[in-house]
């Protein structure tokens, strides 16, 4: 029923119950999970989880917040990991200007471009993280017109969404759609055709209402679907099914 296209089960928050939780997800209606890596170590862990669990797939990449010490050596490892048959995307990559302690903007942009190039070379889709960096994120993906992917937990304007949708991108919707101040997310959701919507939890972060503040996991997708389906005037089960097919199409998953 559900494809959670963004969940960090390699995160330490799941150390106590990771395998039991993942094994139980299909019983809760979560048939597919994408675990995006954030650095070399977590990309490796994501691939290992994908190897262990048939319903888990991995993305491999260097997250803008984690790329500070990265060089071409780390990129070479990401390239190697991407050769695994269950590594189906490059991610989580992008720009994060939120914290002053993040790597310098120009450096983040360089690492982002190098990974978009890599995705082009390997013919893989990408998972983009764009936090407080909408203009630069859009400008950089526009430099790579052949690359497709998802803007994960999309937080830009409806105007930028339209540009991305026209260029063939998908938009990811997460727990914040259930928060009280989700006016902009609603505008974006209304402008997004159902066949470009991906459903994500970003577990262990961003738990939706009514579990806000607690550790998140893929079973909470139902709350996100409930809000989105109201906005889209669709049956929740139908929206979940369409979004699952979208994820399979984008990431080339045939099951
Ligand atoms: Zn993430």
JSON list of C-alpha atoms and ligand atoms in Angstrom, two decimals:
[
{"chain": "A", "resi": 1, "resn": "UNK", "atom": "CA", "xyz": [0.00, 0.00, 0.00]},
{"chain": "A", "resi": 2, "resn": "UNK", "atom": "CA", "xyz": [2.65, 2.58, 1.04]},
{"chain": "A", "resi": 3, "resn": "UNK", "atom": "CA", "xyz": [6.08, 3.41, -0.34]},
{"chain": "A", "resi": 4, "resn": "UNK", "atom": "CA", "xyz": [7.99, 5.57, 2.16]},
{"chain": "A", "resi": 5, "resn": "UNK", "atom": "CA", "xyz": [10.45, 7.15, -0.27]},
{"chain": "A", "resi": 6, "resn": "UNK", "atom": "CA", "xyz": [12.56, 8.81, 2.44]},
{"chain": "A", "resi": 7, "resn": "UNK", "atom": "CA", "xyz": [13.41, 7.19, 5.77]},
{"chain": "A", "resi": 8, "resn": "UNK", "atom": "CA", "xyz": [16.79, 7.04, 7.52]},
{"chain": "A", "resi": 9, "resn": "UNK", "atom": "CA", "xyz": [16.64, 3.60, 9.13]},
{"chain": "A", "resi": 10, "resn": "UNK", "atom": "CA", "xyz": [20.45, 3.58, 9.29]},
{"chain": "A", "resi": 11, "resn": "UNK", "atom": "CA", "xyz": [20.15, 6.37, 11.92]},
{"chain": "A", "resi": 12, "resn": "UNK", "atom": "CA", "xyz": [21.25, 5.58, 15.49]},
{"chain": "A", "resi": 13, "resn": "UNK", "atom": "CA", "xyz": [17.68, 6.31, 16.66]},
{"chain": "A", "resi": 14, "resn": "UNK", "atom": "CA", "xyz": [16.81, 2.83, 15.36]},
{"chain": "A", "resi": 15, "resn": "UNK", "atom": "CA", "xyz": [19.75, 0.97, 16.90]},
{"chain": "A", "resi": 16, "resn": "UNK", "atom": "CA", "xyz": [17.58, -0.84, 19.46]},
{"chain": "A", "resi": 17, "resn": "UNK", "atom": "CA", "xyz": [14.89, -2.20, 17.14]},
{"chain": "A", "resi": 18, "resn": "UNK", "atom": "CA", "xyz": [15.93, -1.54, 13.52]},
{"chain": "A", "resi": 19, "resn": "UNK", "atom": "CA", "xyz": [15.57, -5.02, 12.04]},
{"chain": "A", "resi": 20, "resn": "UNK", "atom": "CA", "xyz": [12.43, -5.92, 13.96]},
{"chain": "A", "resi": 21, "resn": "UNK", "atom": "CA", "xyz": [10.77, -2.65, 12.93]},
{"chain": "A", "resi": 22, "resn": "UNK", "atom": "CA", "xyz": [11.76, -3.00, 9.27]},
{"chain": "A", "resi": 23, "resn": "UNK", "atom": "CA", "xyz": [10.63, -6.63, 9.13]},
{"chain": "A", "resi": 24, "resn": "UNK", "atom": "CA", "xyz": [7.22, -5.67, 10.58]},
{"chain": "A", "resi": 25, "resn": "UNK", "atom": "CA", "xyz": [6.56, -2.77, 8.18]},
{"chain": "A", "resi": 26, "resn": "UNK", "atom": "CA", "xyz": [4.89, -4.79, 5.39]},
{"chain": "A", "resi": 27, "resn": "UNK", "atom": "CA", "xyz": [2.30, -6.05, 7.92]},
{"chain": "A", "resi": 28, "resn": "UNK", "atom": "CA", "xyz": [1.48, -2.39, 8.61]},
{"chain": "A", "resi": 29, "resn": "UNK", "atom": "CA", "xyz": [0.95, -1.72, 4.91]},
{"chain": "A", "resi": 30, "resn": "UNK", "atom": "CA", "xyz": [4.40, -0.26, 4.18]},
{"chain": "A", "resi": 31, "resn": "UNK", "atom": "CA", "xyz": [5.60, -2.43, 1.27]},
{"chain": "A", "resi": 32, "resn": "UNK", "atom": "CA", "xyz": [8.56, -0.36, 0.14]},
{"chain": "A", "resi": 33, "resn": "UNK", "atom": "CA", "xyz": [11.11, 1.89, 1.83]},
{"chain": "A", "resi": 34, "resn": "UNK", "atom": "CA", "xyz": [13.88, 4.10, 0.44]},
{"chain": "A", "resi": 35, "resn": "UNK", "atom": "CA", "xyz": [16.78, 4.77, 2.81]},
{"chain": "A", "resi": 36, "resn": "UNK", "atom": "CA", "xyz": [18.94, 7.68, 1.59]},
{"chain": "A", "resi": 37, "resn": "UNK", "atom": "CA", "xyz": [22.53, 7.89, 2.82]},
{"chain": "A", "resi": 38, "resn": "UNK", "atom": "CA", "xyz": [23.97, 11.16, 4.12]},
{"chain": "A", "resi": 39, "resn": "UNK", "atom": "CA", "xyz": [27.69, 10.39, 4.11]},
{"chain": "A", "resi": 40, "resn": "UNK", "atom": "CA", "xyz": [29.92, 7.45, 3.21]},
{"chain": "A", "resi": 41, "resn": "UNK", "atom": "CA", "xyz": [29.17, 5.54, 6.38]},
{"chain": "A", "resi": 42, "resn": "UNK", "atom": "CA", "xyz": [25.39, 5.93, 6.28]},
{"chain": "A", "resi": 43, "resn": "UNK", "atom": "CA", "xyz": [25.30, 5.24, 2.52]},
{"chain": "A", "resi": 44, "resn": "UNK", "atom": "CA", "xyz": [27.13, 2.00, 3.21]},
{"chain": "A", "resi": 45, "resn": "UNK", "atom": "CA", "xyz": [24.67, 1.21, 6.02]},
{"chain": "A", "resi": 46, "resn": "UNK", "atom": "CA", "xyz": [21.69, 2.00, 3.76]},
{"chain": "A", "resi": 47, "resn": "UNK", "atom": "CA", "xyz": [23.01, -0.44, 1.13]},
{"chain": "A", "resi": 48, "resn": "UNK", "atom": "CA", "xyz": [23.52, -3.09, 3.83]},
{"chain": "A", "resi": 49, "resn": "UNK", "atom": "CA", "xyz": [19.90, -2.66, 5.00]},
{"chain": "A", "resi": 50, "resn": "UNK", "atom": "CA", "xyz": [18.70, -2.95, 1.40]},
{"chain": "A", "resi": 51, "resn": "UNK", "atom": "CA", "xyz": [20.68, -6.15, 1.05]},
{"chain": "A", "resi": 52, "resn": "UNK", "atom": "CA", "xyz": [19.11, -7.58, 4.20]},
{"chain": "A", "resi": 53, "resn": "UNK", "atom": "CA", "xyz": [15.47, -6.55, 3.62]},
{"chain": "A", "resi": 54, "resn": "UNK", "atom": "CA", "xyz": [13.83, -7.23, 0.28]},
{"chain": "A", "resi": 55, "resn": "UNK", "atom": "CA", "xyz": [11.43, -4.25, 0.63]},
{"chain": "A", "resi": 56, "resn": "UNK", "atom": "CA", "xyz": [14.21, -1.73, 1.39]},
{"chain": "A", "resi": 57, "resn": "UNK", "atom": "CA", "xyz": [16.11, 0.20, -1.30]},
{"chain": "A", "resi": 58, "resn": "UNK", "atom": "CA", "xyz": [19.04, 2.56, -0.86]},
{"chain": "A", "resi": 59, "resn": "UNK", "atom": "CA", "xyz": [20.20, 5.89, -2.17]},
{"chain": "A", "resi": 60, "resn": "UNK", "atom": "CA", "xyz": [23.84, 6.84, -1.74]},
{"chain": "A", "resi": 61, "resn": "UNK", "atom": "CA", "xyz": [25.21, 10.34, -1.42]},
{"chain": "A", "resi": 62, "resn": "UNK", "atom": "CA", "xyz": [26.77, 13.15, 0.57]},
{"chain": "A", "resi": 63, "resn": "UNK", "atom": "CA", "xyz": [24.29, 15.40, 2.42]},
{"chain": "A", "resi": 64, "resn": "UNK", "atom": "CA", "xyz": [25.10, 19.14, 2.34]},
{"chain": "A", "resi": 65, "resn": "UNK", "atom": "CA", "xyz": [25.29, 19.30, 6.15]},
{"chain": "A", "resi": 66, "resn": "UNK", "atom": "CA", "xyz": [27.67, 16.33, 6.27]},
{"chain": "A", "resi": 67, "resn": "UNK", "atom": "CA", "xyz": [29.92, 17.14, 3.31]},
{"chain": "A", "resi": 68, "resn": "UNK", "atom": "CA", "xyz": [32.34, 19.48, 5.12]},
{"chain": "A", "resi": 69, "resn": "UNK", "atom": "CA", "xyz": [35.32, 17.14, 5.02]},
{"chain": "A", "resi": 70, "resn": "UNK", "atom": "CA", "xyz": [34.46, 15.50, 1.71]},
{"chain": "A", "resi": 71, "resn": "UNK", "atom": "CA", "xyz": [36.73, 15.27, -1.24]},
{"chain": "A", "resi": 72, "resn": "UNK", "atom": "CA", "xyz": [36.90, 13.24, -4.41]},
{"chain": "A", "resi": 73, "resn": "UNK", "atom": "CA", "xyz": [37.88, 10.23, -2.28]},
{"chain": "A", "resi": 74, "resn": "UNK", "atom": "CA", "xyz": [34.42, 10.16, -0.66]},
{"chain": "A", "resi": 75, "resn": "UNK", "atom": "CA", "xyz": [32.81, 10.68, -4.05]},
{"chain": "A", "resi": 76, "resn": "UNK", "atom": "CA", "xyz": [34.72, 7.69, -5.37]},
{"chain": "A", "resi": 77, "resn": "UNK", "atom": "CA", "xyz": [33.24, 5.53, -2.59]},
{"chain": "A", "resi": 78, "resn": "UNK", "atom": "CA", "xyz": [29.74, 6.82, -3.38]},
{"chain": "A", "resi": 79, "resn": "UNK", "atom": "CA", "xyz": [30.32, 5.88, -7.01]},
{"chain": "A", "resi": 80, "resn": "UNK", "atom": "CA", "xyz": [31.34, 2.36, -5.97]},
{"chain": "A", "resi": 81, "resn": "UNK", "atom": "CA", "xyz": [28.33, 1.96, -3.66]},
{"chain": "A", "resi": 82, "resn": "UNK", "atom": "CA", "xyz": [26.02, 3.16, -6.44]},
{"chain": "A", "resi": 83, "resn": "UNK", "atom": "CA", "xyz": [26.95, 0.08, -8.43]},
{"chain": "A", "resi": 84, "resn": "UNK", "atom": "CA", "xyz": [24.98, -2.11, -6.02]},
{"chain": "A", "resi": 85, "resn": "UNK", "atom": "CA", "xyz": [21.76, -3.36, -7.67]},
{"chain": "A", "resi": 86, "resn": "UNK", "atom": "CA", "xyz": [19.63, -2.03, -4.80]},
{"chain": "A", "resi": 87, "resn": "UNK", "atom": "CA", "xyz": [21.27, 1.41, -4.77]},
{"chain": "A", "resi": 88, "resn": "UNK", "atom": "CA", "xyz": [18.76, 3.08, -7.08]},
{"chain": "A", "resi": 89, "resn": "UNK", "atom": "CA", "xyz": [19.42, 6.81, -6.60]},
{"chain": "A", "resi": 90, "resn": "UNK", "atom": "CA", "xyz": [22.04, 9.40, -5.67]},
{"chain": "A", "resi": 91, "resn": "UNK", "atom": "CA", "xyz": [20.95, 11.11, -2.46]},
{"chain": "A", "resi": 92, "resn": "UNK", "atom": "CA", "xyz": [20.58, 12.77, -0.15]},
{"chain": "A", "resi": 93, "resn": "UNK", "atom": "CA", "xyz": [22.33, 15.64, -1.90]},
{"chain": "A", "resi": 94, "resn": "UNK", "atom": "CA", "xyz": [21.68, 19.36, -2.18]},
{"chain": "A", "resi": 95, "resn": "UNK", "atom": "CA", "xyz": [22.05, 22.61, -0.28]},
{"chain": "A", "resi": 96, "resn": "UNK", "atom": "CA", "xyz": [21.36, 23.55, 3.33]},
{"chain": "A", "resi": 97, "resn": "UNK", "atom": "CA", "xyz": [21.86, 27.21, 4.28]},
{"chain": "A", "resi": 98, "resn": "UNK", "atom": "CA", "xyz": [19.95, 26.93, 7.57]},
{"chain": "A", "resi": 99, "resn": "UNK", "atom": "CA", "xyz": [22.79, 26.73, 10.08]},
{"chain": "A", "resi": 100, "resn": "UNK", "atom": "CA", "xyz": [25.82, 29.03, 10.16]},
{"chain": "A", "resi": 101, "resn": "UNK", "atom": "CA", "xyz": [27.89, 26.01, 11.13]},
{"chain": "A", "resi": 102, "resn": "UNK", "atom": "CA", "xyz": [27.09, 24.21, 7.84]},
{"chain": "A", "resi": 103, "resn": "UNK", "atom": "CA", "xyz": [29.86, 23.94, 5.24]},
{"chain": "A", "resi": 104, "resn": "UNK", "atom": "CA", "xyz": [30.39, 27.14, 3.19]},
{"chain": "A", "resi": 105, "resn": "UNK", "atom": "CA", "xyz": [27.79, 27.69, 0.46]},
{"chain": "A", "resi": 106, "resn": "UNK", "atom": "CA", "xyz": [30.28, 27.56, -2.42]},
{"chain": "A", "resi": 107, "resn": "UNK", "atom": "CA", "xyz": [31.63, 24.24, -1.15]},
{"chain": "A", "resi": 108, "resn": "UNK", "atom": "CA", "xyz": [28.13, 22.74, -0.77]},
{"chain": "A", "resi": 109, "resn": "UNK", "atom": "CA", "xyz": [27.38, 23.85, -4.33]},
{"chain": "A", "resi": 110, "resn": "UNK", "atom": "CA", "xyz": [30.52, 22.17, -5.65]},
{"chain": "A", "resi": 111, "resn": "UNK", "atom": "CA", "xyz": [29.71, 18.85, -3.94]},
{"chain": "A", "resi": 112, "resn": "UNK", "atom": "CA", "xyz": [26.10, 19.10, -5.15]},
{"chain": "A", "resi": 113, "resn": "UNK", "atom": "CA", "xyz": [27.21, 19.66, -8.76]},
{"chain": "A", "resi": 114, "resn": "UNK", "atom": "CA", "xyz": [29.71, 16.79, -8.64]},
{"chain": "A", "resi": 115, "resn": "UNK", "atom": "CA", "xyz": [26.98, 14.43, -7.43]},
{"chain": "A", "resi": 116, "resn": "UNK", "atom": "CA", "xyz": [24.51, 15.61, -10.09]},
{"chain": "A", "resi": 117, "resn": "UNK", "atom": "CA", "xyz": [27.24, 14.89, -12.64]},
{"chain": "A", "resi": 118, "resn": "UNK", "atom": "CA", "xyz": [27.71, 11.44, -11.13]},
{"chain": "A", "resi": 119, "resn": "UNK", "atom": "CA", "xyz": [23.96, 10.77, -11.32]},
{"chain": "A", "resi": 120, "resn": "UNK", "atom": "CA", "xyz": [24.02, 11.77, -14.99]},
{"chain": "A", "resi": 121, "resn": "UNK", "atom": "CA", "xyz": [26.94, 9.51, -15.68]},
{"chain": "A", "resi": 122, "resn": "UNK", "atom": "CA", "xyz": [25.33, 6.53, -13.91]},
{"chain": "A", "resi": 123, "resn": "UNK", "atom": "CA", "xyz": [21.86, 7.37, -15.27]},
{"chain": "A", "resi": 124, "resn": "UNK", "atom": "CA", "xyz": [20.35, 7.43, -11.76]},
{"chain": "A", "resi": 125, "resn": "UNK", "atom": "CA", "xyz": [17.68, 9.74, -10.31]},
{"chain": "A", "resi": 126, "resn": "UNK", "atom": "CA", "xyz": [18.53, 12.03, -7.39]},
{"chain": "A", "resi": 127, "resn": "UNK", "atom": "CA", "xyz": [17.04, 12.89, -3.99]},
{"chain": "A", "resi": 128, "resn": "UNK", "atom": "CA", "xyz": [17.51, 16.60, -3.32]},
{"chain": "A", "resi": 129, "resn": "UNK", "atom": "CA", "xyz": [17.61, 18.26, 0.10]},
{"chain": "A", "resi": 130, "resn": "UNK", "atom": "CA", "xyz": [16.91, 22.01, -0.21]},
{"chain": "A", "resi": 131, "resn": "UNK", "atom": "CA", "xyz": [16.68, 23.90, 3.05]},
{"chain": "A", "resi": 132, "resn": "UNK", "atom": "CA", "xyz": [16.60, 27.70, 2.90]},
{"chain": "A", "resi": 133, "resn": "UNK", "atom": "CA", "xyz": [18.43, 27.49, -0.43]},
{"chain": "A", "resi": 134, "resn": "UNK", "atom": "CA", "xyz": [15.59, 27.48, -2.97]},
{"chain": "A", "resi": 135, "resn": "UNK", "atom": "CA", "xyz": [17.04, 29.88, -5.54]},
{"chain": "A", "resi": 136, "resn": "UNK", "atom": "CA", "xyz": [20.46, 28.24, -5.70]},
{"chain": "A", "resi": 137, "resn": "UNK", "atom": "CA", "xyz": [19.02, 24.70, -5.64]},
{"chain": "A", "resi": 138, "resn": "UNK", "atom": "CA", "xyz": [16.76, 25.45, -8.59]},
{"chain": "A", "resi": 139, "resn": "UNK", "atom": "CA", "xyz": [19.54, 27.23, -10.51]},
{"chain": "A", "resi": 140, "resn": "UNK", "atom": "CA", "xyz": [21.90, 24.29, -10.05]},
{"chain": "A", "resi": 141, "resn": "UNK", "atom": "CA", "xyz": [19.43, 21.57, -11.07]},
{"chain": "A", "resi": 142, "resn": "UNK", "atom": "CA", "xyz": [18.60, 23.69, -14.12]},
{"chain": "A", "resi": 143, "resn": "UNK", "atom": "CA", "xyz": [22.26, 23.30, -15.14]},
{"chain": "A", "resi": 144, "resn": "UNK", "atom": "CA", "xyz": [21.57, 19.56, -15.46]},
{"chain": "A", "resi": 145, "resn": "UNK", "atom": "CA", "xyz": [18.48, 19.35, -17.68]},
{"chain": "A", "resi": 146, "resn": "UNK", "atom": "CA", "xyz": [18.72, 15.59, -18.13]},
{"chain": "A", "resi": 147, "resn": "UNK", "atom": "CA", "xyz": [18.69, 14.82, -14.40]},
{"chain": "A", "resi": 148, "resn": "UNK", "atom": "CA", "xyz": [15.38, 13.91, -12.75]},
{"chain": "A", "resi": 149, "resn": "UNK", "atom": "CA", "xyz": [14.53, 13.22, -9.16]},
{"chain": "A", "resi": 150, "resn": "UNK", "atom": "CA", "xyz": [12.62, 14.41, -6.16]},
{"chain": "A", "resi": 151, "resn": "UNK", "atom": "CA", "xyz": [12.81, 17.58, -4.11]},
{"chain": "A", "resi": 152, "resn": "UNK", "atom": "CA", "xyz": [12.49, 15.87, -0.76]},
{"chain": "A", "resi": 153, "resn": "UNK", "atom": "CA", "xyz": [10.22, 17.50, 1.86]},
{"chain": "A", "resi": 154, "resn": "UNK", "atom": "CA", "xyz": [9.56, 20.27, -0.63]},
{"chain": "A", "resi": 155, "resn": "UNK", "atom": "CA", "xyz": [9.49, 23.66, 1.08]},
{"chain": "A", "resi": 156, "resn": "UNK", "atom": "CA", "xyz": [9.78, 26.11, -1.82]},
{"chain": "A", "resi": 157, "resn": "UNK", "atom": "CA", "xyz": [7.08, 28.27, -3.37]},
{"chain": "A", "resi": 158, "resn": "UNK", "atom": "CA", "xyz": [4.24, 27.09, -5.61]},
{"chain": "A", "resi": 159, "resn": "UNK", "atom": "CA", "xyz": [5.93, 29.02, -8.45]},
{"chain": "A", "resi": 160, "resn": "UNK", "atom": "CA", "xyz": [9.18, 27.10, -8.05]},
{"chain": "A", "resi": 161, "resn": "UNK", "atom": "CA", "xyz": [7.19, 23.86, -7.79]},
{"chain": "A", "resi": 162, "resn": "UNK", "atom": "CA", "xyz": [5.62, 24.57, -11.16]},
{"chain": "A", "resi": 163, "resn": "UNK", "atom": "CA", "xyz": [9.05, 25.07, -12.74]},
{"chain": "A", "resi": 164, "resn": "UNK", "atom": "CA", "xyz": [10.31, 21.78, -11.28]},
{"chain": "A", "resi": 165, "resn": "UNK", "atom": "CA", "xyz": [7.16, 19.89, -12.30]},
{"chain": "A", "resi": 166, "resn": "UNK", "atom": "CA", "xyz": [7.49, 21.21, -15.86]},
{"chain": "A", "resi": 167, "resn": "UNK", "atom": "CA", "xyz": [11.04, 19.88, -15.89]},
{"chain": "A", "resi": 168, "resn": "UNK", "atom": "CA", "xyz": [9.84, 16.42, -14.88]},
{"chain": "A", "resi": 169, "resn": "UNK", "atom": "CA", "xyz": [10.69, 16.50, -11.17]},
{"chain": "A", "resi": 170, "resn": "UNK", "atom": "CA", "xyz": [8.72, 14.91, -8.34]},
{"chain": "A", "resi": 171, "resn": "UNK", "atom": "CA", "xyz": [7.91, 16.59, -5.01]},
{"chain": "A", "resi": 172, "resn": "UNK", "atom": "CA", "xyz": [8.12, 14.88, -1.63]},
{"chain": "A", "resi": 173, "resn": "UNK", "atom": "CA", "xyz": [5.53, 15.55, 1.10]},
{"chain": "A", "resi": 174, "resn": "UNK", "atom": "CA", "xyz": [6.34, 14.82, 4.74]},
{"chain": "A", "resi": 175, "resn": "UNK", "atom": "CA", "xyz": [5.00, 15.27, 8.29]},
{"chain": "A", "resi": 176, "resn": "UNK", "atom": "CA", "xyz": [4.98, 19.10, 8.15]},
{"chain": "A", "resi": 177, "resn": "UNK", "atom": "CA", "xyz": [1.84, 18.95, 5.96]},
{"chain": "A", "resi": 178, "resn": "UNK", "atom": "CA", "xyz": [0.00, 18.02, 9.17]},
{"chain": "A", "resi": 179, "resn": "UNK", "atom": "CA", "xyz": [1.29, 21.06, 11.11]},
{"chain": "A", "resi": 180, "resn": "UNK", "atom": "CA", "xyz": [-0.97, 24.03, 11.70]},
{"chain": "A", "resi": 181, "resn": "UNK", "atom": "CA", "xyz": [1.05, 26.48, 9.58]},
{"chain": "A", "resi": 182, "resn": "UNK", "atom": "CA", "xyz": [1.03, 24.32, 6.43]},
{"chain": "A", "resi": 183, "resn": "UNK", "atom": "CA", "xyz": [-0.59, 26.96, 4.22]},
{"chain": "A", "resi": 184, "resn": "UNK", "atom": "CA", "xyz": [2.24, 27.03, 1.66]},
{"chain": "A", "resi": 185, "resn": "UNK", "atom": "CA", "xyz": [2.46, 23.22, 1.55]},
{"chain": "A", "resi": 186, "resn": "UNK", "atom": "CA", "xyz": [-1.24, 23.09, 0.75]},
{"chain": "A", "resi": 187, "resn": "UNK", "atom": "CA", "xyz": [-0.82, 25.54, -2.13]},
{"chain": "A", "resi": 188, "resn": "UNK", "atom": "CA", "xyz": [2.02, 23.41, -3.48]},
{"chain": "A", "resi": 189, "resn": "UNK", "atom": "CA", "xyz": [0.09, 20.17, -3.06]},
{"chain": "A", "resi": 190, "resn": "UNK", "atom": "CA", "xyz": [-2.90, 21.61, -4.90]},
{"chain": "A", "resi": 191, "resn": "UNK", "atom": "CA", "xyz": [-0.64, 22.61, -7.80]},
{"chain": "A", "resi": 192, "resn": "UNK", "atom": "CA", "xyz": [1.06, 19.19, -7.95]},
{"chain": "A", "resi": 193, "resn": "UNK", "atom": "CA", "xyz": [-0.52, 16.52, -10.17]},
{"chain": "A", "resi": 194, "resn": "UNK", "atom": "CA", "xyz": [-1.06, 13.23, -8.28]},
{"chain": "A", "resi": 195, "resn": "UNK", "atom": "CA", "xyz": [1.41, 11.46, -10.56]},
{"chain": "A", "resi": 196, "resn": "UNK", "atom": "CA", "xyz": [4.28, 13.64, -9.21]},
{"chain": "A", "resi": 197, "resn": "UNK", "atom": "CA", "xyz": [3.63, 13.23, -5.50]},
{"chain": "A", "resi": 198, "resn": "UNK", "atom": "CA", "xyz": [5.92, 11.13, -3.32]},
{"chain": "A", "resi": 199, "resn": "UNK", "atom": "CA", "xyz": [5.08, 10.28, 0.29]},
{"chain": "A", "resi": 200, "resn": "UNK", "atom": "CA", "xyz": [7.94, 10.46, 2.75]},
{"chain": "A", "resi": 201, "resn": "UNK", "atom": "CA", "xyz": [8.42, 10.38, 6.50]},
{"chain": "A", "resi": 202, "resn": "UNK", "atom": "CA", "xyz": [12.10, 11.47, 6.81]},
{"chain": "A", "resi": 203, "resn": "UNK", "atom": "CA", "xyz": [12.17, 9.09, 9.80]},
{"chain": "A", "resi": 204, "resn": "UNK", "atom": "CA", "xyz": [13.36, 9.38, 12.52]},
{"chain": "A", "resi": 205, "resn": "UNK", "atom": "CA", "xyz": [12.66, 13.13, 12.09]},
{"chain": "A", "resi": 206, "resn": "UNK", "atom": "CA", "xyz": [9.56, 15.21, 11.29]},
{"chain": "A", "resi": 207, "resn": "UNK", "atom": "CA", "xyz": [6.85, 13.08, 12.91]},
{"chain": "A", "resi": 208, "resn": "UNK", "atom": "CA", "xyz": [3.40, 14.16, 11.78]},
{"chain": "A", "resi": 209, "resn": "UNK", "atom": "CA", "xyz": [0.61, 15.22, 14.13]},
{"chain": "A", "resi": 210, "resn": "UNK", "atom": "CA", "xyz": [-0.50, 13.44, 16.37]},
{"chain": "A", "resi": 211, "resn": "UNK", "atom": "CA", "xyz": [2.95, 11.96, 16.97]},
{"chain": "A", "resi": 212, "resn": "UNK", "atom": "CA", "xyz": [4.91, 15.20, 16.61]},
{"chain": "A", "resi": 213, "resn": "UNK", "atom": "CA", "xyz": [8.00, 15.21, 18.82]},
{"chain": "A", "resi": 214, "resn": "UNK", "atom": "CA", "xyz": [8.26, 11.42, 18.99]},
{"chain": "A", "resi": 215, "resn": "UNK", "atom": "CA", "xyz": [10.58, 9.24, 16.91]},
{"chain": "A", "resi": 216, "resn": "UNK", "atom": "CA", "xyz": [9.10, 8.92, 13.44]},
{"chain": "A", "resi": 217, "resn": "UNK", "atom": "CA", "xyz": [8.75, 5.73, 11.42]},
{"chain": "A", "resi": 218, "resn": "UNK", "atom": "CA", "xyz": [7.06, 4.74, 8.17]},
{"chain": "A", "resi": 219, "resn": "UNK", "atom": "CA", "xyz": [3.81, 3.67, 9.84]},
{"chain": "A", "resi": 220, "resn": "UNK", "atom": "CA", "xyz": [3.07, 7.39, 10.30]},
{"chain": "A", "resi": 221, "resn": "UNK", "atom": "CA", "xyz": [2.65, 7.81, 6.53]},
{"chain": "A", "resi": 222, "resn": "UNK", "atom": "CA", "xyz": [-1.09, 7.31, 7.03]},
{"chain": "A", "resi": 223, "resn": "UNK", "atom": "CA", "xyz": [-1.36, 10.73, 8.74]},
{"chain": "A", "resi": 224, "resn": "UNK", "atom": "CA", "xyz": [0.46, 12.44, 5.88]},
{"chain": "A", "resi": 225, "resn": "UNK", "atom": "CA", "xyz": [-1.75, 10.70, 3.31]},
{"chain": "A", "resi": 226, "resn": "UNK", "atom": "CA", "xyz": [-4.87, 11.68, 5.24]},
{"chain": "A", "resi": 227, "resn": "UNK", "atom": "CA", "xyz": [-4.07, 15.40, 5.08]},
{"chain": "A", "resi": 228, "resn": "UNK", "atom": "CA", "xyz": [-2.84, 15.34, 1.49]},
{"chain": "A", "resi": 229, "resn": "UNK", "atom": "CA", "xyz": [-5.82, 13.36, 0.23]},
{"chain": "A", "resi": 230, "resn": "UNK", "atom": "CA", "xyz": [-8.14, 15.95, 1.78]},
{"chain": "A", "resi": 231, "resn": "UNK", "atom": "CA", "xyz": [-6.28, 18.72, -0.02]},
{"chain": "A", "resi": 232, "resn": "UNK", "atom": "CA", "xyz": [-6.28, 16.77, -3.30]},
{"chain": "A", "resi": 233, "resn": "UNK", "atom": "CA", "xyz": [-9.87, 15.63, -2.86]},
{"chain": "A", "resi": 234, "resn": "UNK", "atom": "CA", "xyz": [-8.81, 12.03, -3.42]},
{"chain": "A", "resi": 235, "resn": "UNK", "atom": "CA", "xyz": [-9.43, 8.75, -1.65]},
{"chain": "A", "resi": 236, "resn": "UNK", "atom": "CA", "xyz": [-6.46, 8.17, 0.73]},
{"chain": "A", "resi": 237, "resn": "UNK", "atom": "CA", "xyz": [-5.89, 4.61, -0.47]},
{"chain": "A", "resi": 238, "resn": "UNK", "atom": "CA", "xyz": [-5.92, 5.77, -4.08]},
{"chain": "A", "resi": 239, "resn": "UNK", "atom": "CA", "xyz": [-3.43, 8.56, -3.37]},
{"chain": "A", "resi": 240, "resn": "UNK", "atom": "CA", "xyz": [-1.15, 6.11, -1.52]},
{"chain": "A", "resi": 241, "resn": "UNK", "atom": "CA", "xyz": [-1.29, 3.73, -4.48]},
{"chain": "A", "resi": 242, "resn": "UNK", "atom": "CA", "xyz": [-0.56, 6.45, -7.06]},
{"chain": "A", "resi": 243, "resn": "UNK", "atom": "CA", "xyz": [2.36, 7.76, -4.94]},
{"chain": "A", "resi": 244, "resn": "UNK", "atom": "CA", "xyz": [3.77, 4.26, -4.61]},
{"chain": "A", "resi": 245, "resn": "UNK", "atom": "CA", "xyz": [3.70, 3.80, -8.38]},
{"chain": "A", "resi": 246, "resn": "UNK", "atom": "CA", "xyz": [5.37, 7.21, -8.77]},
{"chain": "A", "resi": 247, "resn": "UNK", "atom": "CA", "xyz": [8.22, 6.13, -6.51]},
{"chain": "A", "resi": 248, "resn": "UNK", "atom": "CA", "xyz": [8.65, 2.85, -8.36]},
{"chain": "A", "resi": 249, "resn": "UNK", "atom": "CA", "xyz": [8.70, 4.67, -11.69]},
{"chain": "A", "resi": 250, "resn": "UNK", "atom": "CA", "xyz": [11.21, 7.32, -10.55]},
{"chain": "A", "resi": 251, "resn": "UNK", "atom": "CA", "xyz": [13.58, 4.84, -8.90]},
{"chain": "A", "resi": 252, "resn": "UNK", "atom": "CA", "xyz": [13.11, 2.08, -11.50]},
{"chain": "A", "resi": 253, "resn": "UNK", "atom": "CA", "xyz": [11.83, -0.47, -9.00]},
{"chain": "A", "resi": 254, "resn": "UNK", "atom": "CA", "xyz": [9.96, -3.44, -10.43]},
{"chain": "A", "resi": 255, "resn": "UNK", "atom": "CA", "xyz": [8.26, -5.58, -7.79]},
{"chain": "B", "resi": 1, "resn": "LIG", "atom": "ZN1", "xyz": [16.55, 12.98, 4.90]}
]
